[in-house]
Coordinates of C-alpha atoms and ligand atoms in Angstrom, one line a residue:
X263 CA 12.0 16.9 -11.5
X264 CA 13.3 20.0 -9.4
X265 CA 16.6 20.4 -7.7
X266 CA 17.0 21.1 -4.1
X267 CA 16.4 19.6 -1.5
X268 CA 13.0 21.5 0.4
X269 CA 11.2 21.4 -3.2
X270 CA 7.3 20.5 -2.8
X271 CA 5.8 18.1 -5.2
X272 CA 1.7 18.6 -5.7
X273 CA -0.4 15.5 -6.8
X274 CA -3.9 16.6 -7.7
X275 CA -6.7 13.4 -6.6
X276 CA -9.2 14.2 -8.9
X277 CA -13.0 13.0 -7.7
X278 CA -15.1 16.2 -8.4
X279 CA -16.2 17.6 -4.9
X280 CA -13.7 14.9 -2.9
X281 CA -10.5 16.5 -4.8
X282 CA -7.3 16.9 -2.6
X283 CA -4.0 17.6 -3.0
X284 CA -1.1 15.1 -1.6
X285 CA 1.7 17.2 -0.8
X286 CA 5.2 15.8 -1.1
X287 CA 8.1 16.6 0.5
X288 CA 11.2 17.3 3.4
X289 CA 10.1 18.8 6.9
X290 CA 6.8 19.5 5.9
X291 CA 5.6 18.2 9.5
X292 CA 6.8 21.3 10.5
X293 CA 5.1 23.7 8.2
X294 CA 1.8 21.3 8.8
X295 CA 0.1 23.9 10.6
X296 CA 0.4 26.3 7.4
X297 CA 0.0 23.7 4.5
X298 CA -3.7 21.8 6.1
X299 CA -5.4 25.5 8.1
X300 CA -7.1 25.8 4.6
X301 CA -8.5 22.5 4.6
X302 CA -9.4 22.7 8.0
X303 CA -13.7 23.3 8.7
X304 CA -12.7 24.7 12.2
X305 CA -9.5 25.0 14.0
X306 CA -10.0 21.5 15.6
X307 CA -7.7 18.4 14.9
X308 CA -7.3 15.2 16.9
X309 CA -4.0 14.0 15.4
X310 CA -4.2 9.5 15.8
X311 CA -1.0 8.2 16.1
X312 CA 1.1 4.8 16.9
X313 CA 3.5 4.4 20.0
X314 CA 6.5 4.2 17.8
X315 CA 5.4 7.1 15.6
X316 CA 4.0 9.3 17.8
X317 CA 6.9 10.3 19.9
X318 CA 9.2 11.2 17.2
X319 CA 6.5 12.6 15.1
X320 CA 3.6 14.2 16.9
X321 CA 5.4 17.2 18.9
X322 CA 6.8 18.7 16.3
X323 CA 3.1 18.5 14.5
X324 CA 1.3 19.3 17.3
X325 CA 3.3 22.3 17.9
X326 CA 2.9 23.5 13.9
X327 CA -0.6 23.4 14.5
X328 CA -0.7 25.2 17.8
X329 CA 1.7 28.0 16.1
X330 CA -1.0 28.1 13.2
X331 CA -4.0 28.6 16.1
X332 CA -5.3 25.4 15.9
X333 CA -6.4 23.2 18.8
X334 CA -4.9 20.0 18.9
X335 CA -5.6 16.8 20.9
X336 CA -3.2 13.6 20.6
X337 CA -4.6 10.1 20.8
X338 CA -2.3 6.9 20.9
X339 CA -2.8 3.0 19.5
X340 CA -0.1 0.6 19.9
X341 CA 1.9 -0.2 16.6
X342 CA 1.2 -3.2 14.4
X343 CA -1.2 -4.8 12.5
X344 CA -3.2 -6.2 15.9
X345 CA -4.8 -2.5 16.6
X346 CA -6.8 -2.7 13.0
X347 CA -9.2 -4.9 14.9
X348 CA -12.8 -4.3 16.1
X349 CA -11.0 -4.2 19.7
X350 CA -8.6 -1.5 18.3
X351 CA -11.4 0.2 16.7
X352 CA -13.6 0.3 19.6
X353 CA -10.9 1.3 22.0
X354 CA -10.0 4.0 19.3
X355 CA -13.4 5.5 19.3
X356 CA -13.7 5.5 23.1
X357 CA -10.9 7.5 23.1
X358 CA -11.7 9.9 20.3
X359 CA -15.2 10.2 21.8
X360 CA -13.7 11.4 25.4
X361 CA -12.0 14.1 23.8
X362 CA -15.8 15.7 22.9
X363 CA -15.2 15.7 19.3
X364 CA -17.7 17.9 17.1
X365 CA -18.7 17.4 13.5
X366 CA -16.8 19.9 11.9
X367 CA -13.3 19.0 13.4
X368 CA -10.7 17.0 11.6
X369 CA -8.9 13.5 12.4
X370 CA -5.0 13.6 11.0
X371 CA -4.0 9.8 11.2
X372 CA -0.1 10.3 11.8
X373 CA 1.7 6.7 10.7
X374 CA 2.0 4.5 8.5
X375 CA -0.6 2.1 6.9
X376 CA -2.3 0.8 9.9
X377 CA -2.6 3.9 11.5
X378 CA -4.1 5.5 8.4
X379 CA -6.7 2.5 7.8
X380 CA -7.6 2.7 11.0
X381 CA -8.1 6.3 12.0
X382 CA -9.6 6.6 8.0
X383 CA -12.3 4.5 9.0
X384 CA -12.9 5.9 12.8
X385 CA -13.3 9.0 10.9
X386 CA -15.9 7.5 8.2
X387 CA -17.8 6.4 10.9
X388 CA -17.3 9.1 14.3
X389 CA -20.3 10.8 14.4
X390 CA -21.8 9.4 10.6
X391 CA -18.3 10.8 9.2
X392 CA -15.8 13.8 9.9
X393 CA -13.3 14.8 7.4
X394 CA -9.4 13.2 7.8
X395 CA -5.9 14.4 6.8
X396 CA -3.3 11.4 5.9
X397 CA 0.1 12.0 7.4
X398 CA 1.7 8.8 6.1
X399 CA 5.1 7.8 8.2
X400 CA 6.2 4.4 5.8
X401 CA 6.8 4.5 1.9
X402 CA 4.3 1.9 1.8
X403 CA 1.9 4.6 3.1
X404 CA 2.8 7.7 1.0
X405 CA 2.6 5.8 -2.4
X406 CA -0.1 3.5 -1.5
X407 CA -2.2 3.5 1.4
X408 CA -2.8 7.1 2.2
X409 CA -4.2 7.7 -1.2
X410 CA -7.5 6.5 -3.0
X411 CA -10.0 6.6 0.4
X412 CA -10.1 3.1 1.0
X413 CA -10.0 2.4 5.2
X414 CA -10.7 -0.4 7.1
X415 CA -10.4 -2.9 10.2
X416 CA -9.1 -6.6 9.6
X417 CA -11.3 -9.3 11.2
X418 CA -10.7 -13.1 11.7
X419 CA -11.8 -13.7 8.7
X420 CA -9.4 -11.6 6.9
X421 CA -7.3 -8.4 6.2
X422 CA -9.5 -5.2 5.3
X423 CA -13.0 -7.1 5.3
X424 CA -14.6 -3.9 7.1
X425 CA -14.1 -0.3 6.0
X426 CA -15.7 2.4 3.7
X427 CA -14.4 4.5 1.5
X428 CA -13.7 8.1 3.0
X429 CA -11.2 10.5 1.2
X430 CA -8.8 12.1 3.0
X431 CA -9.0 16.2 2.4
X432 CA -5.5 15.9 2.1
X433 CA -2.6 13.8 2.2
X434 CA 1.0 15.6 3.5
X435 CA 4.3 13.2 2.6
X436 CA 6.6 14.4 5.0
X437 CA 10.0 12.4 2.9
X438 CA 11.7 13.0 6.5
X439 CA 10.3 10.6 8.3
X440 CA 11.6 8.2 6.1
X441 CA 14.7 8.5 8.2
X442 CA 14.1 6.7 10.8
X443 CA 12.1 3.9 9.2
X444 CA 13.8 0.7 9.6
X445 CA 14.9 -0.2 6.4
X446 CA 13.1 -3.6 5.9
X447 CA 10.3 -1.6 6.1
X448 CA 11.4 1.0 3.2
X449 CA 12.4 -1.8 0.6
X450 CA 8.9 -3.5 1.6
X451 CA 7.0 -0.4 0.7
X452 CA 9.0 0.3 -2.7
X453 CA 7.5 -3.0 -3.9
X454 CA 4.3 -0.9 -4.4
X455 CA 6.6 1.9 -6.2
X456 CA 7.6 -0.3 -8.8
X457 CA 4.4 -2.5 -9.1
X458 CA 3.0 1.1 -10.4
X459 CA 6.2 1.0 -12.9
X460 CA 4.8 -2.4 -14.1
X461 CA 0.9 -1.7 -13.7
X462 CA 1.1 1.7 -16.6
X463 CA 4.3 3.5 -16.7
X464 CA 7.3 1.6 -18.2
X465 CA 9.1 4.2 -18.4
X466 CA 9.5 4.9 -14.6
X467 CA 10.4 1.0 -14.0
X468 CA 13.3 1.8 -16.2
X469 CA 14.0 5.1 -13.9
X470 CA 13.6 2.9 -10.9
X471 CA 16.0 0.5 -12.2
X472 CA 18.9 3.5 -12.5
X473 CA 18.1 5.0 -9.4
X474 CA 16.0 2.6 -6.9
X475 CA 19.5 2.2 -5.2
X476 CA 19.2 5.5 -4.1
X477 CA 15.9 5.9 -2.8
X478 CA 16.6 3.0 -0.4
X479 CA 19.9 4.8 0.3
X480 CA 17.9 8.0 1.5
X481 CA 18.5 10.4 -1.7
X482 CA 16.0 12.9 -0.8
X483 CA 15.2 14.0 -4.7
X484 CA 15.1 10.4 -5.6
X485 CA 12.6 9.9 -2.8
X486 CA 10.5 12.9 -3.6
X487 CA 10.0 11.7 -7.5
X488 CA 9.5 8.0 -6.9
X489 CA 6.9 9.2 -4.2
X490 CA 5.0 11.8 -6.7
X491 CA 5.4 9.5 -9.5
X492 CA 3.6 6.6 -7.4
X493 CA 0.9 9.1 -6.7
X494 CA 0.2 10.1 -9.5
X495 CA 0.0 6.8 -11.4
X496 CA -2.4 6.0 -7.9
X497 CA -4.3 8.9 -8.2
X498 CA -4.9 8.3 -12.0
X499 CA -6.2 4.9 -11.3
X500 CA -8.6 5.7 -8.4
X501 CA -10.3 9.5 -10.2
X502 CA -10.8 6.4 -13.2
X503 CA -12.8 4.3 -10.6
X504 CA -13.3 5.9 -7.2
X505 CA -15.0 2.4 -5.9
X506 CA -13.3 -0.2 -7.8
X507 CA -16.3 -1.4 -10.4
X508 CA -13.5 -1.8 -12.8
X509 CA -10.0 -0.7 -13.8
X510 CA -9.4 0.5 -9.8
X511 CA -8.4 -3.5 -9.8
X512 CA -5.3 -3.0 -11.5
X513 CA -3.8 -1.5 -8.6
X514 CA -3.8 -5.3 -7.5
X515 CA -1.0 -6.3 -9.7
X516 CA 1.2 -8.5 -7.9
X517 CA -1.7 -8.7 -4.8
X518 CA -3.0 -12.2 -5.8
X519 CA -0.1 -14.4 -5.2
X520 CA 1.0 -11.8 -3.0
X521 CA -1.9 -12.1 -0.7
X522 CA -1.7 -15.9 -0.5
X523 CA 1.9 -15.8 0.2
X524 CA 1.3 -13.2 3.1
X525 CA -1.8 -15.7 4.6
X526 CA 0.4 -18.4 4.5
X527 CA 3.1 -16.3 6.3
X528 CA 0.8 -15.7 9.1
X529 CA 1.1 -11.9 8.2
X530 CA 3.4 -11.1 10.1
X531 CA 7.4 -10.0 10.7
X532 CA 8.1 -13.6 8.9
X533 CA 7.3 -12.3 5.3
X534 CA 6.2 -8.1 5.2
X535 CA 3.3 -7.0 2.7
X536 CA 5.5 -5.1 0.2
X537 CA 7.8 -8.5 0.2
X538 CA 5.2 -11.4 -0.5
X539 CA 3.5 -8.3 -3.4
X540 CA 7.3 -8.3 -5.2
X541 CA 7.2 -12.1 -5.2
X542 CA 3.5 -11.5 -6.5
X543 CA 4.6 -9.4 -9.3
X544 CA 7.2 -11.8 -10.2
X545 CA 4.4 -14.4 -10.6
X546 CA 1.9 -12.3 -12.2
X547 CA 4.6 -11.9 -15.1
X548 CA 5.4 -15.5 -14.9
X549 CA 2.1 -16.3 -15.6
X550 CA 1.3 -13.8 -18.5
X551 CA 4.5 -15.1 -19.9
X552 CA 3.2 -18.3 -19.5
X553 CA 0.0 -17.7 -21.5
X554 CA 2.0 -16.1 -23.9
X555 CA 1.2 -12.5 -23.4
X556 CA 4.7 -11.2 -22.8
X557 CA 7.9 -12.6 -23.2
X558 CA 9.9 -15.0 -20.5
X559 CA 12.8 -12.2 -20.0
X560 CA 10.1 -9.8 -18.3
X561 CA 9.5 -11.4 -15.1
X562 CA 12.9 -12.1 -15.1
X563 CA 13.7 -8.5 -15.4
X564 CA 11.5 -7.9 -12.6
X565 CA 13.3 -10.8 -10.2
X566 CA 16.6 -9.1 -11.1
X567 CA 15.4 -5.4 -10.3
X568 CA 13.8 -7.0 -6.6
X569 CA 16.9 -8.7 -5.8
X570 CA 19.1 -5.7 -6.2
X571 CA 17.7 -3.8 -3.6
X572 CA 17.6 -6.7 -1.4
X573 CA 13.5 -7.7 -1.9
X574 CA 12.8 -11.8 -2.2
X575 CA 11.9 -12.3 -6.2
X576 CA 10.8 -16.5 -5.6
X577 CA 8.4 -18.0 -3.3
X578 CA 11.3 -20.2 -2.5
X579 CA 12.9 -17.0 -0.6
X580 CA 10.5 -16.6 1.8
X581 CA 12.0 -18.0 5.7
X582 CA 10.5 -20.8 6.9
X583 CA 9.6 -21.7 2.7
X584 CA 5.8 -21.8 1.6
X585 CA 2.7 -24.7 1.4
X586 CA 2.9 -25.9 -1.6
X587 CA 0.4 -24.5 -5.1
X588 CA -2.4 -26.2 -4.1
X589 CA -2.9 -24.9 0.1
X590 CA -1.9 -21.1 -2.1
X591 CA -4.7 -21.2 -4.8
X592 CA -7.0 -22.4 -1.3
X593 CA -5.7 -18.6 0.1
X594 CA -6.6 -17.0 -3.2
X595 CA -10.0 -18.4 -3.4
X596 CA -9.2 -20.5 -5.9
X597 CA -10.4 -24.0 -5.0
X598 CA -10.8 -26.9 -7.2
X599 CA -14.9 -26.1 -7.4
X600 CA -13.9 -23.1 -9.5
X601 CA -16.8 -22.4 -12.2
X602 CA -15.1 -23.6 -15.6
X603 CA -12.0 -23.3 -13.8
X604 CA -11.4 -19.9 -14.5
X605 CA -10.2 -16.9 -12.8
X606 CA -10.2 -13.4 -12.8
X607 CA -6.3 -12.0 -12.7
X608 CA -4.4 -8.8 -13.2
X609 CA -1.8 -9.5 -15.7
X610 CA 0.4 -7.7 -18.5
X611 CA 1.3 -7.6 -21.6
X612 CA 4.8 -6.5 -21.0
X613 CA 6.1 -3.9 -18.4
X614 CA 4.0 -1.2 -17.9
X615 CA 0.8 -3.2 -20.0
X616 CA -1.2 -4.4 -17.4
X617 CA -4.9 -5.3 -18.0
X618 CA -7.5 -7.5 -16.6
X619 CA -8.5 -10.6 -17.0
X620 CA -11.4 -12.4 -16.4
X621 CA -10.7 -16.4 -18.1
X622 CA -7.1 -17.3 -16.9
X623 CA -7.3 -20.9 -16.5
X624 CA -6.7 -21.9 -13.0
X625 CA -4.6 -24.9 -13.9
X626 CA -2.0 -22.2 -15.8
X627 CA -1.8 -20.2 -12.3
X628 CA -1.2 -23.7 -10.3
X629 CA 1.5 -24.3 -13.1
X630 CA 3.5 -21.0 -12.3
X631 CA 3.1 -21.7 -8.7
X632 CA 4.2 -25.1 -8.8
X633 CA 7.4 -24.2 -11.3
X634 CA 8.0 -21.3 -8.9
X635 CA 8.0 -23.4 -5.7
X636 CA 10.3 -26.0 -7.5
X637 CA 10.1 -29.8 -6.4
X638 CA 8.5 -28.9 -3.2
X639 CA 5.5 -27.5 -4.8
X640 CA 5.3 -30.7 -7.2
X641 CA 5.9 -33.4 -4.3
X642 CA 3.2 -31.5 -2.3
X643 CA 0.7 -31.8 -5.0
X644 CA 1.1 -35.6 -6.1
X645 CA 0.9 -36.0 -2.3
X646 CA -2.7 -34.6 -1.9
X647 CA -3.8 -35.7 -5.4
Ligands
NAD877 N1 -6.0 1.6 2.4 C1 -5.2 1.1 1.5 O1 -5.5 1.4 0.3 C2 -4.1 0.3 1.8 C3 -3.2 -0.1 0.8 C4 -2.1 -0.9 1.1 C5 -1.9 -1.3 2.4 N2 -2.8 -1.0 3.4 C6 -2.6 -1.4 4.8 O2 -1.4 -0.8 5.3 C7 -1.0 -1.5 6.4 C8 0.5 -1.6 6.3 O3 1.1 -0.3 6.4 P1 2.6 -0.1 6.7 O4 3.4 -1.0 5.9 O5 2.8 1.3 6.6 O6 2.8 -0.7 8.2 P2 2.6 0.0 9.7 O7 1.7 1.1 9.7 O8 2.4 -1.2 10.6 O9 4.1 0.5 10.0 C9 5.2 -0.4 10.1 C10 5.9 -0.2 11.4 O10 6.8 1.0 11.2 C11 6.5 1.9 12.3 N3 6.7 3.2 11.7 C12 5.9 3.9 10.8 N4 6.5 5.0 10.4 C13 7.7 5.0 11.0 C14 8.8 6.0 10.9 N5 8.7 7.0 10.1 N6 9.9 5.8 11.6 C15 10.0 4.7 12.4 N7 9.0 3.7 12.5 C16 7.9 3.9 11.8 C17 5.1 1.6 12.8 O11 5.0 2.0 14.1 C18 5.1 0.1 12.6 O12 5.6 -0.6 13.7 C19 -1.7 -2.9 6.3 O13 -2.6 -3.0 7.3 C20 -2.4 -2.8 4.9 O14 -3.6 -3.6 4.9 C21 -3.9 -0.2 3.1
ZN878 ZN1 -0.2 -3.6 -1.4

């Protein structure tokens, strides 16, 4: 780990002729111009940003790029989930379209996850595909969603159903603009920091339990090393299976129960992604403790760890409570027509062991949900039953 506090962290994505490099560190939205010319096929950029993000974020890049020689164009999408919809796609593309793009120009989606889904997958598709820079604003978005290519549109019926899978040429973590993120948002996004603890690193769980504290509190060097770390364990996973035929699924520890829990939310302010995915990961352990693959303190450990820095560890935290096991397994997929009654789950053998699995029985996942929930999860069931 280096000292000070302008260090720059490297993270090598290795996929052959797709390799980039995510770049990690303070003020580095004002050095953009320098850092991406290289990347650049002509000095052309139409930087994509959110109405929250954009004005405290884009001047400052806009004028790095101008000082570099490089034409720059701003386009705007209203924050929040609604604009990763066909509607926001379409107005997206209208716009990106009257600004007379050309194939060899570059998209930089400026935001957080939305923004970088979204302006990903305009890219994939704007003229059959122009190359993309990821600028992620959230820490959900510079250790998860910037990285691994995946980029998409929600539709109603479901998150992420439309998308392809277009690399970024290169991913700049500007730690900075993690000051002004309100902080619900940070502790949601360090949910996916420590699910990569718990998916293949046990070692950095243990550092995120000494020093989480501080990365919420805005340490800067804490920041910069929980931020590479999570790269790197994402960046391993996705150069292992680019398009998820296998192992790339382990990156959905947690995502399961997590999902279901976020559906029955309404996916919204009520219950944030990075909050129902520490719940998830909680349950995940619960239920490879359950089948006796790791022992009961783990997902205990886990609940203790989330609570600390303020994250909701039980189904039972959620506002507003959730449906009870049975409506959940419905949001997972899992109905009672399951073949054999068998499911495919990410679990672990302890922290940092996680493997997949394709025979869990369904009725042990109902069981952890229903323990989980407590008596409202059992009184729902005999109710339907
Ligand atoms: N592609 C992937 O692999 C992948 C992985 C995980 C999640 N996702 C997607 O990411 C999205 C969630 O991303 P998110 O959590 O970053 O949410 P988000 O992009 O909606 O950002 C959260 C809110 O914070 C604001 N914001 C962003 N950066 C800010 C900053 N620095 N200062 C102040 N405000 C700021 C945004 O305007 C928004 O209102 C979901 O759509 C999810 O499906 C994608
Ligand atoms: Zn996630």
């Amino acid at each position: 780990m280096n000292s000070g506090t302008n260090q720059i962290d490297t993270v090598r994505v290795e996929l052959g002729a797709r390799s980039y490099d995510i770049v990690i560190g303070r003020g580095l939205i004002d050095r953009a111009g320098a850092i991406l010319s290289p990347v650049l096929a002509t000095p052309r950029v139409i930087v994509v940003s959110d109405d929250q993000v954009g004005p405290l974020y884009s001047a400052p890049l806009v004028a790095s790029m101008e000082r570099a020689g490089i034409k720059t164009a701003l386009v705007s999408v209203p924050a929040g989930e609604e604009c990763k919809s066909f509607a926001g796609f379409e107005r997206l593309v209208d716009a990106l379209l009257a600004s007379h793009p050309d194939r060899q120009m570059t998209i930089i989606a400026l935001g957080g996850g939305v923004v970088g889904d979204l302006a990903g997958f305009a890219a994939a598709s704007l003229l059959s595909g122009v190359d993309f820079i990821q600028v992620p604003t959230t820490l959900l978005a510079q250790v998860d969603s910037s990285v691994g290519g995946k980029t998409g549109i929600n539709t109603r019926q479901g998150k992420n159903l439309v998308g392809a899978f277009h690399q970024p040429r290169m991913v700049l973590a500007d730690i900075a603009t993690l000051d002004s993120l309100p902080e619900r948002h940070l502790r949601s996004g360090y949910a996916e920091t420590v699910k990569y603890g718990l998916i293949d690193d046990a070692e950095f769980f243990a550092w995120l339990e000494t020093h989480g504290a501080d990365i919420i509190a805005g340490d800067p060097q804490a920041r910069r090393y929980a931020i590479a770390a999570s790269c790197r364990a994402k960046a391993r996973i996705v150069a292992d299976d680019e398009r998820e035929a296998g192992s790339r699924a382990l990156l959905n520890l947690g995502h399961t129960f997590g999902h279901a829990l976020e559906r029955a939310a309404g996916y919204g302010e009520r219950l944030l992604h990075g909050e129902a995915v520490g719940i998830g990961l909680v349950l995940a352990f619960a239920l490879s403790a359950r089948l006796g693959f790791c022992s009961p303190d783990e997902p205990e450990r886990i609940a203790t760890h989330l609570r600390q820095l303020g994250l909701l560890s039980s189904p039972r935290d959620i506002p507003q409570g959730s449906p009870d096991a049975e409506t959940l397994l419905g949001h997972m997929g899992f109905d009672k027509k399951v073949k054999g009654g068998r499911i495919r789950f990410v679990l672990a053998r302890g922290i940092g062991r996680s493997f997949i699995a394709e025979d869990v029985p369904l009725d042990e996942a109902r069981a952890v949900l229903e323990s989980a929930l407590g008596d409202s999860g059992r009184l729902a069931r005999h109710k339907t039953a």
